Amino acid sequence: HGGLKPITLDLTPPPGQQRHRALSLPERTVIMLRLADGHSPAAIAREIGRHRSTVTREIKRNTPAASRTPYTAASAHLRAAGNRLRPKPRKINAHPLLREKVLGYLRDQFSPRQIQQQLRLEHGADPQWTMSHEAIYQALYIQGRGSLREELHAEKATRQGRTRRAARTKL
């Protein structure tokens, strides 16, 4: 008699519904409470019916590293929701210096793969200055008029002068 009743949450989805890939707020709440009690990520994962790497990744992503504040379910849930928002701004549109450098290389007839390698040579692994060749191709070709093509003459955007990407498969 007395004391607090142990918290038990039924985390099984209703019949006919699948579990979503993303962790739910009740699952994050269980993670927060069990971490406070000193349980291991593997034990928490068994309790909520997720793989232990999912729980470990969740804790690592959403525990503030610089401060000594513990994992909190509400802030983790808000952060995850923010990370899922789409569409995200393209890196080339968000960083004007990177955009100018890529445009300069395109004007000098570099291919997107050569631009990617040149950026890596000049700036190392600095995430601000790394860009995949595929992202450059998408900036050139998305919906027939990519964001980079606005600043380059259409026929000079690529070395071959194509206005559309060539299909990789033969019909």
PDB file of N, CA, C and O in Angstrom, residues 87-162:
ATOM      1  N   PRO A  87      10.401  20.360 -47.919  1.00  0.00           N
ATOM      2  CA  PRO A  87      11.721  20.192 -48.511  1.00  0.00           C
ATOM      3  C   PRO A  87      12.771  20.978 -47.728  1.00  0.00           C
ATOM      4  O   PRO A  87      12.475  22.029 -47.160  1.00  0.00           O
ATOM      5  N   LYS A  88      13.952  20.450 -47.700  1.00  0.00           N
ATOM      6  CA  LYS A  88      15.068  21.135 -47.053  1.00  0.00           C
ATOM      7  C   LYS A  88      15.758  22.004 -48.098  1.00  0.00           C
ATOM      8  O   LYS A  88      15.775  21.667 -49.273  1.00  0.00           O
ATOM      9  N   PRO A  89      16.333  23.113 -47.664  1.00  0.00           N
ATOM     10  CA  PRO A  89      17.029  23.956 -48.642  1.00  0.00           C
ATOM     11  C   PRO A  89      18.263  23.239 -49.183  1.00  0.00           C
ATOM     12  O   PRO A  89      18.953  22.532 -48.449  1.00  0.00           O
ATOM     13  N   ARG A  90      18.513  23.423 -50.458  1.00  0.00           N
ATOM     14  CA  ARG A  90      19.702  22.818 -51.055  1.00  0.00           C
ATOM     15  C   ARG A  90      20.939  23.519 -50.527  1.00  0.00           C
ATOM     16  O   ARG A  90      20.946  24.735 -50.349  1.00  0.00           O
ATOM     17  N   LYS A  91      21.981  22.754 -50.312  1.00  0.00           N
ATOM     18  CA  LYS A  91      23.222  23.296 -49.786  1.00  0.00           C
ATOM     19  C   LYS A  91      23.763  24.396 -50.684  1.00  0.00           C
ATOM     20  O   LYS A  91      24.252  25.422 -50.213  1.00  0.00           O
ATOM     21  N   ILE A  92      23.660  24.197 -51.971  1.00  0.00           N
ATOM     22  CA  ILE A  92      24.210  25.162 -52.918  1.00  0.00           C
ATOM     23  C   ILE A  92      23.450  26.482 -52.875  1.00  0.00           C
ATOM     24  O   ILE A  92      24.001  27.540 -53.158  1.00  0.00           O
ATOM     25  N   ASN A  93      22.182  26.451 -52.482  1.00  0.00           N
ATOM     26  CA  ASN A  93      21.404  27.678 -52.364  1.00  0.00           C
ATOM     27  C   ASN A  93      21.597  28.346 -51.010  1.00  0.00           C
ATOM     28  O   ASN A  93      21.425  29.548 -50.878  1.00  0.00           O
ATOM     29  N   ALA A  94      21.960  27.568 -50.012  1.00  0.00           N
ATOM     30  CA  ALA A  94      22.107  28.096 -48.655  1.00  0.00           C
ATOM     31  C   ALA A  94      23.479  28.715 -48.406  1.00  0.00           C
ATOM     32  O   ALA A  94      23.634  29.505 -47.483  1.00  0.00           O
ATOM     33  N   HIS A  95      24.494  28.344 -49.196  1.00  0.00           N
ATOM     34  CA  HIS A  95      25.861  28.825 -48.975  1.00  0.00           C
ATOM     35  C   HIS A  95      26.354  29.577 -50.213  1.00  0.00           C
ATOM     36  O   HIS A  95      26.814  28.964 -51.176  1.00  0.00           O
ATOM     37  N   PRO A  96      26.282  30.909 -50.200  1.00  0.00           N
ATOM     38  CA  PRO A  96      26.635  31.689 -51.388  1.00  0.00           C
ATOM     39  C   PRO A  96      28.094  31.531 -51.827  1.00  0.00           C
ATOM     40  O   PRO A  96      28.373  31.532 -53.025  1.00  0.00           O
ATOM     41  N   LEU A  97      29.024  31.385 -50.889  1.00  0.00           N
ATOM     42  CA  LEU A  97      30.430  31.231 -51.280  1.00  0.00           C
ATOM     43  C   LEU A  97      30.655  29.907 -52.008  1.00  0.00           C
ATOM     44  O   LEU A  97      31.383  29.851 -53.007  1.00  0.00           O
ATOM     45  N   LEU A  98      30.037  28.849 -51.508  1.00  0.00           N
ATOM     46  CA  LEU A  98      30.133  27.551 -52.170  1.00  0.00           C
ATOM     47  C   LEU A  98      29.501  27.639 -53.562  1.00  0.00           C
ATOM     48  O   LEU A  98      30.049  27.117 -54.539  1.00  0.00           O
ATOM     49  N   ARG A  99      28.380  28.308 -53.658  1.00  0.00           N
ATOM     50  CA  ARG A  99      27.687  28.466 -54.941  1.00  0.00           C
ATOM     51  C   ARG A  99      28.584  29.164 -55.958  1.00  0.00           C
ATOM     52  O   ARG A  99      28.699  28.729 -57.106  1.00  0.00           O
ATOM     53  N   GLU A 100      29.243  30.252 -55.542  1.00  0.00           N
ATOM     54  CA  GLU A 100      30.121  30.990 -56.459  1.00  0.00           C
ATOM     55  C   GLU A 100      31.302  30.128 -56.912  1.00  0.00           C
ATOM     56  O   GLU A 100      31.700  30.164 -58.072  1.00  0.00           O
ATOM     57  N   LYS A 101      31.852  29.348 -55.985  1.00  0.00           N
ATOM     58  CA  LYS A 101      32.989  28.498 -56.332  1.00  0.00           C
ATOM     59  C   LYS A 101      32.567  27.430 -57.342  1.00  0.00           C
ATOM     60  O   LYS A 101      33.257  27.183 -58.326  1.00  0.00           O
ATOM     61  N   VAL A 102      31.405  26.805 -57.113  1.00  0.00           N
ATOM     62  CA  VAL A 102      30.901  25.778 -58.036  1.00  0.00           C
ATOM     63  C   VAL A 102      30.610  26.398 -59.401  1.00  0.00           C
ATOM     64  O   VAL A 102      30.964  25.826 -60.442  1.00  0.00           O
ATOM     65  N   LEU A 103      29.989  27.566 -59.405  1.00  0.00           N
ATOM     66  CA  LEU A 103      29.719  28.251 -60.681  1.00  0.00           C
ATOM     67  C   LEU A 103      31.012  28.558 -61.426  1.00  0.00           C
ATOM     68  O   LEU A 103      31.083  28.418 -62.648  1.00  0.00           O
ATOM     69  N   GLY A 104      32.037  28.990 -60.705  1.00  0.00           N
ATOM     70  CA  GLY A 104      33.328  29.263 -61.340  1.00  0.00           C
ATOM     71  C   GLY A 104      33.906  28.019 -61.993  1.00  0.00           C
ATOM     72  O   GLY A 104      34.421  28.075 -63.123  1.00  0.00           O
ATOM     73  N   TYR A 105      33.818  26.889 -61.291  1.00  0.00           N
ATOM     74  CA  TYR A 105      34.326  25.639 -61.870  1.00  0.00           C
ATOM     75  C   TYR A 105      33.511  25.206 -63.078  1.00  0.00           C
ATOM     76  O   TYR A 105      34.054  24.690 -64.051  1.00  0.00           O
ATOM     77  N   LEU A 106      32.199  25.416 -63.026  1.00  0.00           N
ATOM     78  CA  LEU A 106      31.365  25.064 -64.180  1.00  0.00           C
ATOM     79  C   LEU A 106      31.712  25.940 -65.380  1.00  0.00           C
ATOM     80  O   LEU A 106      31.737  25.461 -66.519  1.00  0.00           O
ATOM     81  N   ARG A 107      31.981  27.216 -65.128  1.00  0.00           N
ATOM     82  CA  ARG A 107      32.388  28.112 -66.220  1.00  0.00           C
ATOM     83  C   ARG A 107      33.723  27.680 -66.824  1.00  0.00           C
ATOM     84  O   ARG A 107      33.981  27.884 -68.000  1.00  0.00           O
ATOM     85  N   ASP A 108      34.577  27.071 -65.977  1.00  0.00           N
ATOM     86  CA  ASP A 108      35.880  26.583 -66.448  1.00  0.00           C
ATOM     87  C   ASP A 108      35.785  25.179 -67.041  1.00  0.00           C
ATOM     88  O   ASP A 108      36.804  24.515 -67.239  1.00  0.00           O
ATOM     89  N   GLN A 109      34.540  24.706 -67.262  1.00  0.00           N
ATOM     90  CA  GLN A 109      34.273  23.419 -67.906  1.00  0.00           C
ATOM     91  C   GLN A 109      34.662  22.210 -67.059  1.00  0.00           C
ATOM     92  O   GLN A 109      35.016  21.163 -67.582  1.00  0.00           O
ATOM     93  N   PHE A 110      34.619  22.332 -65.732  1.00  0.00           N
ATOM     94  CA  PHE A 110      34.824  21.180 -64.858  1.00  0.00           C
ATOM     95  C   PHE A 110      33.538  20.357 -64.856  1.00  0.00           C
ATOM     96  O   PHE A 110      32.443  20.912 -64.922  1.00  0.00           O
ATOM     97  N   SER A 111      33.660  19.052 -64.752  1.00  0.00           N
ATOM     98  CA  SER A 111      32.486  18.201 -64.592  1.00  0.00           C
ATOM     99  C   SER A 111      32.084  18.229 -63.111  1.00  0.00           C
ATOM    100  O   SER A 111      32.892  18.566 -62.242  1.00  0.00           O
ATOM    101  N   PRO A 112      30.837  17.882 -62.787  1.00  0.00           N
ATOM    102  CA  PRO A 112      30.435  17.855 -61.373  1.00  0.00           C
ATOM    103  C   PRO A 112      31.327  16.954 -60.512  1.00  0.00           C
ATOM    104  O   PRO A 112      31.641  17.290 -59.369  1.00  0.00           O
ATOM    105  N   ARG A 113      31.784  15.824 -61.051  1.00  0.00           N
ATOM    106  CA  ARG A 113      32.664  14.963 -60.260  1.00  0.00           C
ATOM    107  C   ARG A 113      34.022  15.637 -60.035  1.00  0.00           C
ATOM    108  O   ARG A 113      34.604  15.525 -58.964  1.00  0.00           O
ATOM    109  N   GLN A 114      34.522  16.338 -61.040  1.00  0.00           N
ATOM    110  CA  GLN A 114      35.787  17.058 -60.874  1.00  0.00           C
ATOM    111  C   GLN A 114      35.636  18.186 -59.848  1.00  0.00           C
ATOM    112  O   GLN A 114      36.544  18.441 -59.059  1.00  0.00           O
ATOM    113  N   ILE A 115      34.477  18.830 -59.842  1.00  0.00           N
ATOM    114  CA  ILE A 115      34.220  19.895 -58.867  1.00  0.00           C
ATOM    115  C   ILE A 115      34.215  19.311 -57.461  1.00  0.00           C
ATOM    116  O   ILE A 115      34.818  19.874 -56.541  1.00  0.00           O
ATOM    117  N   GLN A 116      33.548  18.183 -57.289  1.00  0.00           N
ATOM    118  CA  GLN A 116      33.503  17.526 -55.979  1.00  0.00           C
ATOM    119  C   GLN A 116      34.918  17.215 -55.497  1.00  0.00           C
ATOM    120  O   GLN A 116      35.264  17.502 -54.354  1.00  0.00           O
ATOM    121  N   GLN A 117      35.742  16.650 -56.361  1.00  0.00           N
ATOM    122  CA  GLN A 117      37.111  16.295 -55.985  1.00  0.00           C
ATOM    123  C   GLN A 117      37.947  17.542 -55.709  1.00  0.00           C
ATOM    124  O   GLN A 117      38.753  17.553 -54.779  1.00  0.00           O
ATOM    125  N   GLN A 118      37.765  18.594 -56.495  1.00  0.00           N
ATOM    126  CA  GLN A 118      38.524  19.824 -56.296  1.00  0.00           C
ATOM    127  C   GLN A 118      38.168  20.481 -54.961  1.00  0.00           C
ATOM    128  O   GLN A 118      39.052  20.957 -54.243  1.00  0.00           O
ATOM    129  N   LEU A 119      36.900  20.495 -54.616  1.00  0.00           N
ATOM    130  CA  LEU A 119      36.473  21.045 -53.333  1.00  0.00           C
ATOM    131  C   LEU A 119      37.095  20.262 -52.181  1.00  0.00           C
ATOM    132  O   LEU A 119      37.524  20.832 -51.177  1.00  0.00           O
ATOM    133  N   ARG A 120      37.148  18.948 -52.336  1.00  0.00           N
ATOM    134  CA  ARG A 120      37.740  18.117 -51.290  1.00  0.00           C
ATOM    135  C   ARG A 120      39.241  18.375 -51.172  1.00  0.00           C
ATOM    136  O   ARG A 120      39.784  18.402 -50.070  1.00  0.00           O
ATOM    137  N   LEU A 121      39.915  18.568 -52.304  1.00  0.00           N
ATOM    138  CA  LEU A 121      41.352  18.877 -52.273  1.00  0.00           C
ATOM    139  C   LEU A 121      41.616  20.215 -51.585  1.00  0.00           C
ATOM    140  O   LEU A 121      42.548  20.350 -50.797  1.00  0.00           O
ATOM    141  N   GLU A 122      40.809  21.218 -51.890  1.00  0.00           N
ATOM    142  CA  GLU A 122      41.031  22.556 -51.361  1.00  0.00           C
ATOM    143  C   GLU A 122      40.618  22.709 -49.907  1.00  0.00           C
ATOM    144  O   GLU A 122      41.250  23.441 -49.157  1.00  0.00           O
ATOM    145  N   HIS A 123      39.539  22.031 -49.504  1.00  0.00           N
ATOM    146  CA  HIS A 123      38.970  22.279 -48.183  1.00  0.00           C
ATOM    147  C   HIS A 123      38.930  21.049 -47.284  1.00  0.00           C
ATOM    148  O   HIS A 123      38.380  21.121 -46.182  1.00  0.00           O
ATOM    149  N   GLY A 124      39.478  19.949 -47.734  1.00  0.00           N
ATOM    150  CA  GLY A 124      39.488  18.741 -46.908  1.00  0.00           C
ATOM    151  C   GLY A 124      38.082  18.242 -46.630  1.00  0.00           C
ATOM    152  O   GLY A 124      37.209  18.284 -47.485  1.00  0.00           O
ATOM    153  N   ALA A 125      37.858  17.779 -45.418  1.00  0.00           N
ATOM    154  CA  ALA A 125      36.564  17.197 -45.053  1.00  0.00           C
ATOM    155  C   ALA A 125      35.644  18.211 -44.386  1.00  0.00           C
ATOM    156  O   ALA A 125      34.700  17.823 -43.707  1.00  0.00           O
ATOM    157  N   ASP A 126      35.901  19.504 -44.569  1.00  0.00           N
ATOM    158  CA  ASP A 126      35.053  20.536 -43.978  1.00  0.00           C
ATOM    159  C   ASP A 126      33.644  20.405 -44.545  1.00  0.00           C
ATOM    160  O   ASP A 126      33.428  20.586 -45.744  1.00  0.00           O
ATOM    161  N   PRO A 127      32.647  20.080 -43.717  1.00  0.00           N
ATOM    162  CA  PRO A 127      31.304  19.828 -44.240  1.00  0.00           C
ATOM    163  C   PRO A 127      30.682  21.049 -44.924  1.00  0.00           C
ATOM    164  O   PRO A 127      29.808  20.903 -45.769  1.00  0.00           O
ATOM    165  N   GLN A 128      31.142  22.226 -44.579  1.00  0.00           N
ATOM    166  CA  GLN A 128      30.636  23.442 -45.214  1.00  0.00           C
ATOM    167  C   GLN A 128      31.010  23.479 -46.698  1.00  0.00           C
ATOM    168  O   GLN A 128      30.301  24.061 -47.498  1.00  0.00           O
ATOM    169  N   TRP A 129      32.125  22.847 -47.051  1.00  0.00           N
ATOM    170  CA  TRP A 129      32.654  22.946 -48.413  1.00  0.00           C
ATOM    171  C   TRP A 129      32.602  21.628 -49.174  1.00  0.00           C
ATOM    172  O   TRP A 129      33.110  21.543 -50.277  1.00  0.00           O
ATOM    173  N   THR A 130      32.020  20.577 -48.621  1.00  0.00           N
ATOM    174  CA  THR A 130      31.907  19.327 -49.365  1.00  0.00           C
ATOM    175  C   THR A 130      30.539  19.270 -50.031  1.00  0.00           C
ATOM    176  O   THR A 130      29.546  19.738 -49.482  1.00  0.00           O
ATOM    177  N   MET A 131      30.524  18.705 -51.208  1.00  0.00           N
ATOM    178  CA  MET A 131      29.282  18.590 -51.963  1.00  0.00           C
ATOM    179  C   MET A 131      29.413  17.415 -52.912  1.00  0.00           C
ATOM    180  O   MET A 131      30.450  17.239 -53.540  1.00  0.00           O
ATOM    181  N   SER A 132      28.388  16.618 -53.011  1.00  0.00           N
ATOM    182  CA  SER A 132      28.450  15.472 -53.910  1.00  0.00           C
ATOM    183  C   SER A 132      28.225  15.913 -55.355  1.00  0.00           C
ATOM    184  O   SER A 132      27.577  16.929 -55.622  1.00  0.00           O
ATOM    185  N   HIS A 133      28.762  15.135 -56.272  1.00  0.00           N
ATOM    186  CA  HIS A 133      28.555  15.443 -57.686  1.00  0.00           C
ATOM    187  C   HIS A 133      27.078  15.344 -58.044  1.00  0.00           C
ATOM    188  O   HIS A 133      26.573  16.077 -58.878  1.00  0.00           O
ATOM    189  N   GLU A 134      26.366  14.442 -57.382  1.00  0.00           N
ATOM    190  CA  GLU A 134      24.938  14.281 -57.661  1.00  0.00           C
ATOM    191  C   GLU A 134      24.161  15.543 -57.278  1.00  0.00           C
ATOM    192  O   GLU A 134      23.230  15.946 -57.975  1.00  0.00           O
ATOM    193  N   ALA A 135      24.542  16.192 -56.177  1.00  0.00           N
ATOM    194  CA  ALA A 135      23.874  17.434 -55.776  1.00  0.00           C
ATOM    195  C   ALA A 135      24.116  18.523 -56.821  1.00  0.00           C
ATOM    196  O   ALA A 135      23.227  19.345 -57.085  1.00  0.00           O
ATOM    197  N   ILE A 136      25.299  18.533 -57.409  1.00  0.00           N
ATOM    198  CA  ILE A 136      25.593  19.520 -58.455  1.00  0.00           C
ATOM    199  C   ILE A 136      24.755  19.226 -59.703  1.00  0.00           C
ATOM    200  O   ILE A 136      24.175  20.128 -60.307  1.00  0.00           O
ATOM    201  N   TYR A 137      24.669  17.942 -60.077  1.00  0.00           N
ATOM    202  CA  TYR A 137      23.828  17.572 -61.217  1.00  0.00           C
ATOM    203  C   TYR A 137      22.376  17.988 -60.972  1.00  0.00           C
ATOM    204  O   TYR A 137      21.706  18.513 -61.857  1.00  0.00           O
ATOM    205  N   GLN A 138      21.882  17.748 -59.766  1.00  0.00           N
ATOM    206  CA  GLN A 138      20.498  18.098 -59.471  1.00  0.00           C
ATOM    207  C   GLN A 138      20.283  19.603 -59.539  1.00  0.00           C
ATOM    208  O   GLN A 138      19.246  20.070 -60.006  1.00  0.00           O
ATOM    209  N   ALA A 139      21.270  20.369 -59.070  1.00  0.00           N
ATOM    210  CA  ALA A 139      21.143  21.828 -59.147  1.00  0.00           C
ATOM    211  C   ALA A 139      21.137  22.304 -60.593  1.00  0.00           C
ATOM    212  O   ALA A 139      20.546  23.335 -60.909  1.00  0.00           O
ATOM    213  N   LEU A 140      21.775  21.559 -61.476  1.00  0.00           N
ATOM    214  CA  LEU A 140      21.783  21.927 -62.897  1.00  0.00           C
ATOM    215  C   LEU A 140      20.502  21.506 -63.611  1.00  0.00           C
ATOM    216  O   LEU A 140      20.015  22.217 -64.489  1.00  0.00           O
ATOM    217  N   TYR A 141      19.962  20.340 -63.274  1.00  0.00           N
ATOM    218  CA  TYR A 141      18.934  19.736 -64.105  1.00  0.00           C
ATOM    219  C   TYR A 141      17.542  19.611 -63.505  1.00  0.00           C
ATOM    220  O   TYR A 141      16.622  19.232 -64.205  1.00  0.00           O
ATOM    221  N   ILE A 142      17.364  19.876 -62.231  1.00  0.00           N
ATOM    222  CA  ILE A 142      16.052  19.647 -61.623  1.00  0.00           C
ATOM    223  C   ILE A 142      14.971  20.415 -62.382  1.00  0.00           C
ATOM    224  O   ILE A 142      15.076  21.616 -62.576  1.00  0.00           O
ATOM    225  N   GLN A 143      13.940  19.713 -62.774  1.00  0.00           N
ATOM    226  CA  GLN A 143      12.774  20.244 -63.470  1.00  0.00           C
ATOM    227  C   GLN A 143      13.136  21.095 -64.687  1.00  0.00           C
ATOM    228  O   GLN A 143      12.509  22.111 -64.968  1.00  0.00           O
ATOM    229  N   GLY A 144      14.171  20.701 -65.394  1.00  0.00           N
ATOM    230  CA  GLY A 144      14.494  21.363 -66.648  1.00  0.00           C
ATOM    231  C   GLY A 144      15.208  22.687 -66.506  1.00  0.00           C
ATOM    232  O   GLY A 144      15.819  23.168 -67.427  1.00  0.00           O
ATOM    233  N   ARG A 145      15.137  23.318 -65.343  1.00  0.00           N
ATOM    234  CA  ARG A 145      15.856  24.580 -65.151  1.00  0.00           C
ATOM    235  C   ARG A 145      16.333  24.646 -63.708  1.00  0.00           C
ATOM    236  O   ARG A 145      15.676  25.227 -62.837  1.00  0.00           O
ATOM    237  N   GLY A 146      17.426  24.052 -63.457  1.00  0.00           N
ATOM    238  CA  GLY A 146      17.983  24.012 -62.116  1.00  0.00           C
ATOM    239  C   GLY A 146      18.459  25.373 -61.651  1.00  0.00           C
ATOM    240  O   GLY A 146      18.574  26.321 -62.425  1.00  0.00           O
ATOM    241  N   SER A 147      18.742  25.490 -60.372  1.00  0.00           N
ATOM    242  CA  SER A 147      19.111  26.783 -59.803  1.00  0.00           C
ATOM    243  C   SER A 147      20.438  27.292 -60.342  1.00  0.00           C
ATOM    244  O   SER A 147      20.642  28.493 -60.441  1.00  0.00           O
ATOM    245  N   LEU A 148      21.367  26.411 -60.716  1.00  0.00           N
ATOM    246  CA  LEU A 148      22.643  26.858 -61.258  1.00  0.00           C
ATOM    247  C   LEU A 148      22.511  27.317 -62.702  1.00  0.00           C
ATOM    248  O   LEU A 148      23.229  28.196 -63.155  1.00  0.00           O
ATOM    249  N   ARG A 149      21.568  26.737 -63.414  1.00  0.00           N
ATOM    250  CA  ARG A 149      21.404  27.091 -64.830  1.00  0.00           C
ATOM    251  C   ARG A 149      20.912  28.510 -64.994  1.00  0.00           C
ATOM    252  O   ARG A 149      21.098  29.122 -66.022  1.00  0.00           O
ATOM    253  N   GLU A 150      20.264  29.057 -63.969  1.00  0.00           N
ATOM    254  CA  GLU A 150      19.793  30.432 -64.053  1.00  0.00           C
ATOM    255  C   GLU A 150      20.972  31.381 -64.242  1.00  0.00           C
ATOM    256  O   GLU A 150      20.842  32.415 -64.878  1.00  0.00           O
ATOM    257  N   GLU A 151      22.109  31.047 -63.657  1.00  0.00           N
ATOM    258  CA  GLU A 151      23.263  31.935 -63.703  1.00  0.00           C
ATOM    259  C   GLU A 151      24.234  31.603 -64.828  1.00  0.00           C
ATOM    260  O   GLU A 151      25.114  32.389 -65.126  1.00  0.00           O
ATOM    261  N   LEU A 152      24.110  30.446 -65.410  1.00  0.00           N
ATOM    262  CA  LEU A 152      24.945  30.071 -66.552  1.00  0.00           C
ATOM    263  C   LEU A 152      24.075  30.077 -67.799  1.00  0.00           C
ATOM    264  O   LEU A 152      22.878  29.814 -67.736  1.00  0.00           O
ATOM    265  N   HIS A 153      24.651  30.368 -68.907  1.00  0.00           N
ATOM    266  CA  HIS A 153      23.888  30.237 -70.144  1.00  0.00           C
ATOM    267  C   HIS A 153      23.558  28.765 -70.329  1.00  0.00           C
ATOM    268  O   HIS A 153      24.377  27.885 -70.057  1.00  0.00           O
ATOM    269  N   ALA A 154      22.366  28.459 -70.788  1.00  0.00           N
ATOM    270  CA  ALA A 154      21.885  27.081 -70.873  1.00  0.00           C
ATOM    271  C   ALA A 154      22.834  26.188 -71.634  1.00  0.00           C
ATOM    272  O   ALA A 154      23.107  25.057 -71.229  1.00  0.00           O
ATOM    273  N   GLU A 155      23.398  26.681 -72.733  1.00  0.00           N
ATOM    274  CA  GLU A 155      24.260  25.818 -73.534  1.00  0.00           C
ATOM    275  C   GLU A 155      25.641  25.637 -72.912  1.00  0.00           C
ATOM    276  O   GLU A 155      26.386  24.764 -73.290  1.00  0.00           O
ATOM    277  N   LYS A 156      25.994  26.482 -71.937  1.00  0.00           N
ATOM    278  CA  LYS A 156      27.311  26.376 -71.325  1.00  0.00           C
ATOM    279  C   LYS A 156      27.252  25.737 -69.950  1.00  0.00           C
ATOM    280  O   LYS A 156      28.253  25.667 -69.261  1.00  0.00           O
ATOM    281  N   ALA A 157      26.086  25.305 -69.519  1.00  0.00           N
ATOM    282  CA  ALA A 157      25.945  24.743 -68.175  1.00  0.00           C
ATOM    283  C   ALA A 157      26.753  23.462 -68.024  1.00  0.00           C
ATOM    284  O   ALA A 157      27.299  23.193 -66.977  1.00  0.00           O
ATOM    285  N   THR A 158      26.834  22.674 -69.098  1.00  0.00           N
ATOM    286  CA  THR A 158      27.648  21.455 -69.055  1.00  0.00           C
ATOM    287  C   THR A 158      28.549  21.439 -70.274  1.00  0.00           C
ATOM    288  O   THR A 158      28.327  22.155 -71.240  1.00  0.00           O
ATOM    289  N   ARG A 159      29.545  20.605 -70.215  1.00  0.00           N
ATOM    290  CA  ARG A 159      30.491  20.537 -71.327  1.00  0.00           C
ATOM    291  C   ARG A 159      29.832  20.047 -72.608  1.00  0.00           C
ATOM    292  O   ARG A 159      30.184  20.451 -73.697  1.00  0.00           O
ATOM    293  N   GLN A 160      28.833  19.150 -72.465  1.00  0.00           N
ATOM    294  CA  GLN A 160      28.157  18.630 -73.656  1.00  0.00           C
ATOM    295  C   GLN A 160      27.056  19.563 -74.144  1.00  0.00           C
ATOM    296  O   GLN A 160      26.504  19.355 -75.206  1.00  0.00           O
ATOM    297  N   GLY A 161      26.674  20.553 -73.344  1.00  0.00           N
ATOM    298  CA  GLY A 161      25.636  21.478 -73.750  1.00  0.00           C
ATOM    299  C   GLY A 161      24.235  20.917 -73.638  1.00  0.00           C
ATOM    300  O   GLY A 161      23.298  21.449 -74.222  1.00  0.00           O
ATOM    301  N   ARG A 162      24.051  19.815 -72.897  1.00  0.00           N
ATOM    302  CA  ARG A 162      22.729  19.221 -72.756  1.00  0.00           C
ATOM    303  C   ARG A 162      21.855  20.086 -71.858  1.00  0.00           C
ATOM    304  O   ARG A 162      22.328  20.688 -70.909  1.00  0.00           O
TER     305      ARG A 162
END
